[in-house]
Coordinates of C-alpha atoms in Angstrom, one line a residue:
Chain A
M277 CA 0.0 0.0 0.0
G278 CA 1.0 3.6 0.3
K279 CA 0.8 4.2 -3.3
I280 CA -1.6 6.7 -4.7
P281 CA -4.7 4.6 -5.1
A282 CA -5.0 3.6 -8.7
S283 CA -8.7 4.1 -8.5
L284 CA -8.3 7.7 -7.8
R285 CA -6.0 8.4 -10.6
Q286 CA -8.4 9.7 -13.1
S287 CA -10.6 11.8 -11.0
K288 CA -10.4 15.5 -11.4
L289 CA -9.5 17.3 -8.3
P290 CA -7.4 15.8 -5.7
L291 CA -5.6 14.3 -8.4
S292 CA -4.5 17.6 -9.6
L293 CA -3.3 17.6 -6.1
L294 CA -2.4 14.1 -5.5
K295 CA -0.3 13.8 -8.4
P296 CA -0.4 10.5 -10.2
S297 CA 2.7 8.9 -11.4
P298 CA 3.4 10.3 -14.9
S299 CA 3.0 7.1 -16.6
S300 CA -0.4 6.3 -15.3
S301 CA -2.9 8.8 -16.5
P302 CA -3.6 9.5 -20.1
K303 CA -4.9 12.9 -19.3
P304 CA -2.1 15.3 -18.5
S305 CA -2.9 16.0 -14.9
K306 CA -2.6 19.6 -14.0
N307 CA 0.0 20.6 -11.7
A308 CA -1.5 21.7 -8.5
P309 CA -2.6 25.0 -7.7
N310 CA -1.7 27.7 -10.0
P311 CA -4.5 28.8 -12.2
R312 CA -2.9 32.2 -11.9
L313 CA -0.2 31.1 -14.2
H314 CA -2.4 30.6 -17.1
R315 CA -3.9 34.0 -16.9
N316 CA -1.3 36.0 -18.5
P317 CA -2.5 39.5 -18.9
N318 CA -0.1 40.0 -21.8
R319 CA -2.4 37.9 -23.8
K320 CA -5.1 40.6 -23.5
N321 CA -2.8 43.3 -24.6
L322 CA -1.8 41.3 -27.5
P323 CA -3.2 42.3 -30.8
K324 CA -5.5 39.3 -31.2
T325 CA -4.6 36.9 -33.9
P326 CA -7.4 37.4 -36.4
P327 CA -9.7 34.5 -37.1
L328 CA -8.8 32.5 -40.1
P329 CA -10.8 33.2 -43.2
N330 CA -13.3 30.4 -43.7
K331 CA -11.8 29.3 -46.9
S332 CA -8.2 28.2 -46.7
F333 CA -6.4 30.0 -49.4
F334 CA -3.1 28.1 -49.3
H335 CA -2.9 24.4 -49.9
S336 CA 0.7 23.7 -50.3
P337 CA 3.8 24.9 -48.4
D338 CA 5.3 25.9 -51.7
L339 CA 6.4 29.6 -51.6
P340 CA 6.1 30.6 -55.3
Q341 CA 2.6 29.1 -55.4
A342 CA 1.6 31.0 -52.3
I343 CA 2.9 34.2 -53.8
R344 CA 0.9 33.7 -56.9
T345 CA -2.2 33.0 -54.9
F346 CA -1.7 36.2 -52.9
D347 CA -1.1 38.2 -56.1
S348 CA -4.3 37.0 -57.6
L349 CA -6.2 37.9 -54.5
V350 CA -4.7 41.4 -54.6
S351 CA -5.6 41.9 -58.3
S352 CA -9.0 40.3 -58.2
K353 CA -10.2 42.6 -55.4
S354 CA -13.0 40.2 -54.6
F355 CA -11.6 39.8 -51.1
P356 CA -11.5 42.7 -48.7
L357 CA -7.8 43.2 -48.1
N358 CA -7.3 44.9 -44.8
Q359 CA -4.7 44.5 -42.1
I360 CA -6.6 41.7 -40.3
S361 CA -7.5 39.6 -43.3
Q362 CA -3.9 39.8 -44.6
N363 CA -2.6 38.7 -41.2
A364 CA -5.0 35.8 -41.4
L365 CA -3.6 34.9 -44.8
L366 CA -0.1 34.9 -43.3
Q367 CA -1.3 32.7 -40.5
S368 CA -3.0 30.3 -42.9
F369 CA 0.3 29.9 -44.8
C370 CA 2.2 29.3 -41.5
S371 CA -0.3 26.7 -40.4
I372 CA 0.2 24.5 -43.4
S373 CA 2.4 21.7 -42.3
G374 CA 5.8 21.7 -44.0
S375 CA 5.9 25.5 -44.5
S376 CA 9.3 26.7 -43.5
P377 CA 10.0 29.8 -41.4
S378 CA 12.2 31.3 -44.1
D379 CA 9.4 30.9 -46.6
S380 CA 6.9 32.6 -44.4
L381 CA 9.3 35.4 -43.8
S382 CA 9.7 35.8 -47.6
L383 CA 5.9 35.8 -47.9
L384 CA 5.7 38.6 -45.4
R385 CA 8.3 40.6 -47.4
H386 CA 6.4 40.0 -50.6
M387 CA 3.1 41.0 -49.0
S388 CA 4.4 44.2 -47.6
S389 CA 6.0 45.2 -50.9
S390 CA 3.1 44.2 -53.2
S391 CA 0.1 45.1 -51.2
P392 CA -0.2 48.8 -50.3
S393 CA -2.7 48.2 -47.6
F394 CA -0.4 45.9 -45.7
R395 CA 2.1 47.0 -43.1
P396 CA 3.5 44.3 -40.9
D397 CA 2.4 44.9 -37.3
H398 CA 2.8 43.1 -34.0
S399 CA 0.3 40.5 -35.0
S400 CA 2.2 39.7 -38.2
F401 CA 5.5 39.4 -36.5
H402 CA 4.0 37.3 -33.7
I403 CA 2.6 34.9 -36.3
L404 CA 6.0 34.5 -37.8
L405 CA 7.7 34.2 -34.4
T406 CA 5.3 31.5 -33.2
H407 CA 5.8 29.7 -36.5
A408 CA 9.6 29.8 -36.2
C409 CA 9.4 28.7 -32.6
S410 CA 7.0 25.8 -33.2
Q411 CA 9.4 24.0 -35.6
P412 CA 10.3 20.6 -34.1
F413 CA 13.6 20.2 -32.3
D414 CA 16.6 19.8 -34.5
P415 CA 20.1 19.4 -33.0
S416 CA 21.8 21.6 -35.6
P417 CA 23.2 24.8 -34.1
T418 CA 21.4 27.0 -36.7
H419 CA 17.9 25.8 -35.9
I420 CA 17.3 28.8 -33.6
A421 CA 18.3 31.2 -36.4
P422 CA 14.8 31.8 -37.8
V423 CA 13.6 32.9 -34.4
H424 CA 16.4 35.5 -34.2
Q425 CA 15.7 36.6 -37.8
V426 CA 12.1 37.5 -36.9
L427 CA 13.2 39.2 -33.7
D428 CA 15.8 41.2 -35.5
L429 CA 13.3 42.2 -38.2
M430 CA 11.0 43.3 -35.4
S431 CA 13.8 45.3 -33.7
S432 CA 14.4 47.2 -36.9
S433 CA 10.7 48.0 -37.3
T434 CA 8.6 50.3 -35.2
Y435 CA 7.1 47.2 -33.5
R436 CA 9.8 46.2 -31.1
P437 CA 9.7 42.8 -29.4
N438 CA 7.7 43.2 -26.2
K439 CA 6.7 41.0 -23.3
A440 CA 4.1 39.3 -25.3
S441 CA 6.7 38.4 -27.9
I442 CA 8.9 36.5 -25.4
D443 CA 5.8 34.9 -23.9
L444 CA 4.7 33.6 -27.2
A445 CA 8.1 32.5 -28.2
V446 CA 8.7 30.6 -24.9
R447 CA 5.4 28.9 -25.0
A448 CA 5.8 27.8 -28.6
L449 CA 9.3 26.6 -28.0
C450 CA 8.2 24.6 -25.0
A451 CA 5.3 23.1 -26.9
A452 CA 7.8 22.0 -29.5
G453 CA 9.9 20.4 -26.8
R454 CA 12.7 23.0 -27.2
E455 CA 13.0 24.0 -23.5
D456 CA 16.8 24.6 -23.8
D457 CA 16.3 27.1 -26.5
A458 CA 13.5 28.8 -24.5
C459 CA 15.8 29.1 -21.5
R460 CA 18.6 30.6 -23.6
L461 CA 16.2 33.1 -25.3
F462 CA 14.8 34.0 -21.9
E463 CA 18.2 34.5 -20.2
R464 CA 19.5 36.8 -22.9
W465 CA 16.3 38.7 -23.3
P466 CA 16.9 41.5 -20.8
A467 CA 20.3 42.3 -22.1
K468 CA 19.2 42.3 -25.7
Y469 CA 15.9 44.1 -25.6
S470 CA 16.4 46.2 -22.4
H471 CA 13.3 45.0 -20.7
S472 CA 12.7 42.0 -18.6
P473 CA 10.2 39.3 -19.5
D474 CA 7.3 39.2 -17.0
R475 CA 6.8 36.7 -14.2
F476 CA 4.0 34.9 -16.0
T477 CA 6.4 33.8 -18.7
Y478 CA 9.0 33.1 -16.1
N479 CA 6.8 30.9 -14.0
F480 CA 5.5 29.1 -17.0
L481 CA 9.0 28.3 -18.0
V482 CA 10.0 27.3 -14.5
R483 CA 7.0 24.9 -14.3
R484 CA 7.8 23.4 -17.6
L485 CA 11.4 22.9 -16.6
C486 CA 10.3 21.3 -13.3
R487 CA 8.4 18.7 -15.3
T488 CA 11.0 18.0 -17.9
R489 CA 14.4 18.6 -16.3
E490 CA 16.3 17.9 -13.1
V491 CA 15.8 20.2 -10.2
S492 CA 19.4 21.3 -10.4
T493 CA 18.8 22.5 -13.9
V494 CA 15.9 24.5 -12.7
Y495 CA 18.0 26.1 -10.0
K496 CA 20.7 27.0 -12.5
F497 CA 18.2 28.6 -14.7
I498 CA 16.7 30.6 -11.8
D499 CA 20.2 31.8 -10.8
S500 CA 21.2 32.8 -14.3
V501 CA 18.0 34.7 -14.9
R502 CA 18.5 36.6 -11.6
N503 CA 22.0 37.5 -12.6
S504 CA 21.0 38.6 -16.1
G505 CA 18.5 41.1 -14.6
G506 CA 15.3 39.0 -15.3
P507 CA 12.5 38.3 -12.8
V508 CA 13.3 36.8 -9.4
P509 CA 11.3 33.9 -7.9
D510 CA 8.0 34.9 -6.3
I511 CA 5.5 32.9 -4.3
V512 CA 4.1 31.2 -7.4
T513 CA 7.6 30.1 -8.4
Y514 CA 8.2 28.7 -4.9
T515 CA 4.9 26.9 -5.0
I516 CA 5.9 25.3 -8.2
L517 CA 9.4 24.3 -6.9
I518 CA 7.9 22.9 -3.7
D519 CA 5.5 20.9 -5.7
C520 CA 8.3 19.6 -7.9
V521 CA 10.6 18.5 -5.1
T522 CA 7.9 16.8 -3.0
Q523 CA 7.0 14.8 -6.0
S524 CA 10.4 13.4 -6.0
K525 CA 9.9 12.8 -2.3
N526 CA 12.7 15.2 -1.4
L527 CA 11.5 16.4 2.0
R528 CA 14.6 18.2 3.1
E529 CA 14.7 20.3 -0.1
A530 CA 11.0 21.2 0.4
T531 CA 11.7 22.3 4.0
R532 CA 14.6 24.4 2.8
L533 CA 12.5 26.1 0.2
L534 CA 9.8 26.8 2.7
T535 CA 12.4 28.5 4.9
I536 CA 13.7 30.6 2.1
L537 CA 10.1 31.5 1.2
N538 CA 9.5 32.7 4.7
E539 CA 12.8 34.6 4.9
S540 CA 12.0 36.4 1.6
G541 CA 8.8 37.7 3.2
F542 CA 6.2 36.0 1.1
K543 CA 2.9 35.3 2.8
P544 CA 1.7 31.8 2.1
D545 CA -1.6 31.6 0.2
T546 CA -4.1 28.9 -0.3
Y547 CA -2.3 27.4 -3.2
L548 CA 0.9 27.1 -1.3
Y549 CA -0.8 25.4 1.6
N550 CA -2.6 23.0 -0.8
T551 CA 0.7 22.1 -2.3
I552 CA 2.2 21.4 1.1
M553 CA -0.7 19.2 2.0
K554 CA -0.3 17.4 -1.3
G555 CA 3.3 16.9 -0.5
H556 CA 2.5 15.3 2.8
C557 CA 0.1 13.0 1.1
I558 CA 2.8 12.0 -1.4
L559 CA 5.3 11.4 1.4
N560 CA 2.9 9.1 3.1
Q561 CA 2.3 11.5 5.9
G562 CA -1.4 11.9 5.3
G563 CA -2.0 12.7 8.9
E564 CA 0.1 15.8 8.7
V565 CA -2.5 17.6 6.6
I566 CA -4.5 18.4 9.7
E567 CA -1.6 20.3 11.1
V568 CA -1.3 22.3 7.8
Y569 CA -5.0 23.0 8.0
R570 CA -4.5 24.3 11.5
Q571 CA -1.7 26.6 10.3
M572 CA -3.9 27.9 7.5
K573 CA -6.6 28.8 9.9
E574 CA -4.1 30.5 12.2
N575 CA -2.8 32.6 9.4
N576 CA -6.4 33.4 8.2
V577 CA -5.9 31.8 4.8
E578 CA -9.2 30.8 3.3
P579 CA -9.4 27.1 2.4
D580 CA -11.0 26.1 -0.9
L581 CA -12.5 22.9 -2.3
V582 CA -9.0 21.6 -3.2
T583 CA -7.9 22.1 0.4
F584 CA -10.8 20.0 1.7
N585 CA -10.4 17.4 -0.9
T586 CA -6.7 17.0 0.0
L587 CA -7.6 16.9 3.7
V588 CA -10.1 14.2 3.1
F589 CA -7.7 12.3 0.9
G590 CA -4.8 12.6 3.3
L591 CA -6.8 11.6 6.4
S592 CA -8.3 8.7 4.5
K593 CA -4.9 7.6 3.4
A594 CA -3.7 7.7 6.9
G595 CA -6.6 5.6 8.0
R596 CA -8.3 8.4 10.0
V597 CA -11.6 7.9 8.2
S598 CA -13.9 9.2 10.9
E599 CA -12.0 12.5 11.0
A600 CA -12.1 12.7 7.3
R601 CA -15.8 12.0 7.4
N602 CA -16.3 15.0 9.8
F603 CA -14.8 17.3 7.3
L604 CA -17.6 16.6 4.9
D605 CA -20.0 18.5 7.1
K606 CA -17.5 21.1 7.9
M607 CA -16.7 21.9 4.3
A608 CA -20.4 22.1 3.4
Q609 CA -20.9 24.6 6.2
M610 CA -18.2 26.7 4.6
G611 CA -19.9 26.6 1.3
H612 CA -17.7 24.0 -0.4
F613 CA -19.9 21.1 -1.2
P614 CA -18.2 17.7 -1.3
D615 CA -17.9 16.5 -4.9
T616 CA -17.2 13.1 -6.5
V617 CA -13.6 13.4 -5.7
T618 CA -14.2 14.0 -2.0
Y619 CA -16.5 11.1 -1.7
T620 CA -14.2 8.8 -3.7
S621 CA -11.3 9.6 -1.5
L622 CA -13.3 8.9 1.6
M623 CA -14.6 5.6 0.1
N624 CA -11.0 4.7 -0.7
G625 CA -10.1 5.2 3.0
M626 CA -13.1 3.1 4.1
C627 CA -12.2 0.3 1.7
K628 CA -8.6 0.3 2.9
K629 CA -9.9 -0.2 6.4
G630 CA -12.0 -3.1 5.2
E631 CA -15.2 -1.2 5.7
A632 CA -16.4 -1.7 2.1
L633 CA -20.0 -1.9 3.1
K634 CA -19.8 1.5 4.7
A635 CA -18.4 2.8 1.5
V636 CA -21.4 1.4 -0.4
E637 CA -23.6 3.3 2.0
L638 CA -21.7 6.4 1.3
L639 CA -22.4 5.8 -2.4
K640 CA -26.1 6.0 -1.7
E641 CA -25.6 9.1 0.4
M642 CA -23.7 10.9 -2.3
E643 CA -26.2 9.9 -5.0
S644 CA -29.0 11.2 -2.8
K645 CA -27.2 14.5 -2.5
G646 CA -27.1 14.7 -6.3
C647 CA -23.4 14.0 -6.7
E648 CA -22.7 11.7 -9.6
P649 CA -20.3 8.8 -9.0
N650 CA -17.7 8.3 -11.8
E651 CA -15.6 5.4 -13.0
C652 CA -13.1 6.0 -10.3
T653 CA -15.8 5.8 -7.6
Y654 CA -17.0 2.5 -9.0
N655 CA -13.5 1.1 -9.4
T656 CA -12.6 2.1 -5.8
L657 CA -15.7 0.3 -4.5
L658 CA -15.1 -2.8 -6.6
H659 CA -11.6 -3.0 -5.3
G660 CA -12.8 -2.6 -1.8
L661 CA -15.6 -5.1 -2.1
C662 CA -13.3 -7.7 -3.7
K663 CA -10.7 -7.2 -1.0
S664 CA -13.3 -7.6 1.8
R665 CA -14.4 -10.8 0.0
D666 CA -17.9 -9.8 -0.5
M667 CA -18.4 -11.7 -3.7
E668 CA -22.1 -11.2 -4.1
K669 CA -21.9 -7.4 -3.8
S670 CA -18.8 -7.3 -6.0
L671 CA -20.5 -9.1 -8.8
E672 CA -23.5 -6.9 -8.4
L673 CA -21.4 -3.8 -8.7
Y674 CA -19.4 -5.3 -11.6
G675 CA -22.8 -5.9 -13.3
V676 CA -23.7 -2.2 -12.9
M677 CA -20.3 -1.2 -14.3
K678 CA -20.7 -3.4 -17.2
E679 CA -24.2 -2.0 -17.9
G680 CA -22.8 1.5 -17.8
K681 CA -19.9 0.4 -20.1
M682 CA -17.5 1.8 -17.5
K683 CA -13.9 0.9 -17.8
L684 CA -12.0 -1.2 -15.3
E685 CA -8.7 -0.1 -13.9
S686 CA -5.9 -2.5 -13.9
A687 CA -5.9 -2.8 -10.1
S688 CA -9.6 -3.4 -9.6
C689 CA -9.6 -5.8 -12.6
A690 CA -6.8 -7.8 -11.1
V691 CA -8.4 -7.9 -7.7
L692 CA -11.7 -9.0 -9.2
M693 CA -10.0 -11.8 -11.2
R694 CA -8.2 -12.9 -8.0
A695 CA -11.5 -12.9 -6.1
L696 CA -13.2 -15.0 -8.7
C697 CA -10.3 -17.5 -8.8
R698 CA -10.5 -17.7 -5.0
E699 CA -14.0 -19.2 -5.5
E700 CA -12.7 -21.3 -8.4
K701 CA -14.9 -19.4 -10.8
V702 CA -12.3 -19.6 -13.6
A703 CA -14.8 -19.1 -16.4
E704 CA -16.0 -15.9 -14.8
A705 CA -12.4 -14.7 -14.5
Y706 CA -12.1 -15.3 -18.3
E707 CA -15.2 -13.3 -18.8
V708 CA -13.7 -10.4 -16.9
F709 CA -10.7 -10.7 -19.1
D710 CA -13.0 -10.5 -22.1
Y711 CA -14.8 -7.4 -20.8
A712 CA -11.5 -5.7 -19.9
V713 CA -10.3 -6.1 -23.4
E714 CA -13.6 -5.4 -25.2
S715 CA -14.2 -2.2 -23.2
K716 CA -10.7 -1.1 -24.0
S717 CA -10.1 -0.7 -20.3
L718 CA -6.7 -2.4 -20.4
T719 CA -4.4 -3.5 -23.2
D720 CA -4.6 -7.2 -23.8
V721 CA -1.1 -7.7 -22.4
V722 CA -2.1 -6.2 -19.0
A723 CA -5.4 -8.0 -18.9
Y724 CA -3.7 -11.3 -19.8
S725 CA -1.0 -10.9 -17.3
A726 CA -3.6 -10.3 -14.6
L727 CA -5.5 -13.3 -15.7
D728 CA -2.4 -15.5 -15.9
R729 CA -1.3 -14.3 -12.5
S730 CA -4.6 -15.1 -10.9
L731 CA -4.7 -18.6 -12.5
K732 CA -1.1 -19.3 -11.3
W733 CA -2.1 -18.2 -7.8
L734 CA -5.1 -20.5 -7.8
K735 CA -3.0 -23.4 -9.0
K736 CA -0.6 -22.8 -6.2
M737 CA -3.4 -22.6 -3.7
K738 CA -4.8 -25.9 -5.0
G739 CA -1.4 -27.5 -5.0
S740 CA -0.7 -26.6 -1.4
S741 CA -4.1 -27.5 0.0
Chain B
M1369 CA -3.8 -1.6 -6.2
V1370 CA -0.8 -3.5 -5.1
V1371 CA -1.3 -6.0 -7.9
G1372 CA -1.8 -3.2 -10.3
A1373 CA 1.4 -1.5 -9.3
R1374 CA 3.2 -4.8 -9.6
L1375 CA 1.8 -5.3 -13.0
R1376 CA 3.0 -1.9 -14.2
K1377 CA 6.3 -2.6 -12.7
A1378 CA 6.5 -5.9 -14.5
A1379 CA 5.7 -4.3 -17.7
A1380 CA 8.3 -1.5 -17.1
E1381 CA 11.1 -3.6 -15.6
N1382 CA 10.6 -6.8 -17.5
P1383 CA 10.3 -6.0 -21.2
K1384 CA 11.4 -9.5 -22.0
K1385 CA 8.4 -10.9 -20.3
V1386 CA 6.1 -8.7 -22.2
A1387 CA 8.0 -9.4 -25.4
G1388 CA 7.5 -13.1 -24.8
L1389 CA 3.8 -12.4 -24.9
I1390 CA 3.6 -10.3 -27.9
D1391 CA 6.5 -11.3 -30.2
L1392 CA 5.5 -13.0 -33.3
V1393 CA 6.7 -16.6 -33.5
N1394 CA 6.9 -18.9 -36.5
L1395 CA 4.5 -21.7 -35.8
P1396 CA 4.9 -25.4 -36.0
S1397 CA 2.5 -27.1 -38.5
T1398 CA -0.1 -28.3 -36.0
L1399 CA -0.6 -24.8 -34.6
R1400 CA -0.5 -23.3 -38.1
D1401 CA -3.5 -25.3 -39.1
F1402 CA -5.4 -24.2 -36.1
V1403 CA -4.8 -20.5 -36.3
G1404 CA -4.6 -20.2 -40.1
Q1405 CA -1.6 -18.0 -39.9
S1406 CA 2.1 -18.9 -40.1
Q1407 CA 3.0 -16.4 -37.3
I1408 CA 1.3 -15.4 -34.1
S1409 CA 2.2 -14.2 -30.7
Q1410 CA 1.6 -16.2 -27.5
L1411 CA -1.1 -13.7 -26.5
G1412 CA -2.7 -13.7 -29.9
C1413 CA -2.8 -17.5 -29.8
F1414 CA -4.4 -17.5 -26.4
I1415 CA -7.1 -15.1 -27.5
K1416 CA -7.7 -17.2 -30.7
V1417 CA -8.1 -20.4 -28.8
W1418 CA -10.3 -18.8 -26.2
S1419 CA -12.6 -17.3 -28.8
Y1420 CA -12.7 -20.6 -30.6
I1421 CA -13.9 -22.2 -27.4
K1422 CA -16.5 -19.6 -26.9
A1423 CA -17.7 -19.7 -30.6
H1424 CA -18.1 -23.4 -30.6
K1425 CA -19.6 -23.5 -27.1
L1426 CA -17.1 -26.1 -25.9
Q1427 CA -17.3 -25.2 -22.2
D1428 CA -18.9 -28.1 -20.3
P1429 CA -22.5 -26.9 -19.5
R1430 CA -22.3 -28.4 -16.0
N1431 CA -18.9 -27.0 -15.1
K1432 CA -18.0 -23.9 -17.1
N1433 CA -14.4 -24.2 -15.9
V1434 CA -13.8 -27.3 -18.0
V1435 CA -13.6 -27.4 -21.8
N1436 CA -14.6 -30.5 -23.8
C1437 CA -12.2 -30.4 -26.6
D1438 CA -13.3 -31.1 -30.2
D1439 CA -10.8 -32.8 -32.4
K1440 CA -9.4 -29.6 -33.8
L1441 CA -8.7 -28.3 -30.3
K1442 CA -7.4 -31.6 -29.1
S1443 CA -4.7 -31.5 -31.8
I1444 CA -3.1 -28.5 -30.2
L1445 CA -3.7 -29.2 -26.5
L1446 CA -1.6 -32.4 -26.1
G1447 CA -4.6 -34.5 -27.2
K1448 CA -6.4 -34.1 -24.0
P1449 CA -10.2 -34.6 -24.3
R1450 CA -11.0 -32.4 -21.3
V1451 CA -9.0 -29.3 -20.4
E1452 CA -9.4 -27.1 -17.4
L1453 CA -9.6 -23.4 -18.2
L1454 CA -7.1 -23.0 -15.4
E1455 CA -4.5 -24.9 -17.4
L1456 CA -5.2 -23.2 -20.7
P1457 CA -2.5 -20.5 -20.6
N1458 CA 0.1 -23.1 -19.7
L1459 CA -0.8 -25.5 -22.4
I1460 CA -0.6 -22.7 -25.0
K1461 CA 2.7 -21.6 -23.5
L1462 CA 4.2 -25.0 -24.4
H1463 CA 4.1 -24.1 -28.1
F1464 CA 6.2 -21.0 -27.6
P1465 CA 9.9 -20.8 -26.9
K1466 CA 10.7 -20.0 -23.3
V1467 CA 11.7 -16.5 -22.4
T1468 CA 15.5 -16.6 -21.8
K1469 CA 16.4 -14.8 -18.7

């Protein structure tokens, strides 16, 4: 035990908190708490990328052909050529797969020379910049050149690169898996363009690095940005870092970061506390969450739904189910109504204690309160019922799941097969195998391994008895 | 959940074991006649045999855990007239080369 329950892996909230192992969930689970990061105000200042014209004008990444198409559009005058529509044309050329950044740059040059109504503006440059940055990774040293070309072109125009430009560039580079290029661009930005990228871009990049690189690389990046006059870590950065180190179960580093955070005079907020709670859960100290909650109240930090879900999860994990249960009422009083995730966490705690029947009662309670159970909930219950050897109820629940075409998770599937084998219902175990494969819950390799394992186990049991 | 974790671990740490299940193998003539292909993986063969059993309703109606083999099935399962489902994976495994450790 002590792993994050498989059955909880796909649910929405605590999972964002109680981070699954990266391999497990197909949905990219959102890193805890920082919705703030996504709201980059720069985006609003940004001249909006105009919507694409309904008809796609360019069909091939071939430059001469694109130029011909553009010229015929200019001469035919059937199409209202204003700034926005011409930017849209540029965008449409860039979005053709296989169009190269140098071609799109040439197209821009051609457009500005042959169409009097077109003057490249921030939008146009940003389209080119994003295009250059989204090129897939290529180890040759010149592959960053198109990005600098666009930036140099911008610098020489009246539309100088601004904070939005670096933000777009960093995000596009990261999306293309070119984090190293993004870091280099970011570090050199303040010196080159005499303004510092903002902290939204900074935190985005830090978070991205935390996910893809070693912690030491992240620290190096933070240091070199600080030295080059860029942004310094703020509370969001620290939250990201703490989240990152607790995921690798590095308690000492997390404590050190917390100390630095306090010394720098940042006031912990709900997100930070949530992250700390999540950390305790990951480090198998589920019981500690209550202490964090106490601190939150002391510092007058308002808990949110995530806080409570983490609390319930942590306490359930530590086996303190009745305390977890009490929080259900407490959170409702504070206006945060328990959701599917809350109930599922609690059920998981109950099942672990072998109180699967109580968990089933809780299912009824949650349904009566209008909270819909999801696949996770059912998988948790199935797992619990099988473990507590309540075959009749397990099969009933399995029937419900089959009717609802719900997917089985590998853990609950394996436990169910094992339970069936225990009663020598081998044919039924085969049937579960069929369902798991048919419903595409598991790959056939995983389903077969589970089946094979249960059968071997049964044979061993038979042999020894 | 422990079992699940172990499974994932097995898949991650023991690629050979997984490969043993899914690698295509050139079949001996007896098996080739049964599956109608010259190559199949151990897993694919298991699924084929199991669906053959289901399609021809070969499970003993009194005890579903036992299969009454027809002649075709007998030819690949050591000629046994009755086979327990419990033994099925092992019997199929016999046709495939052992995973070298």
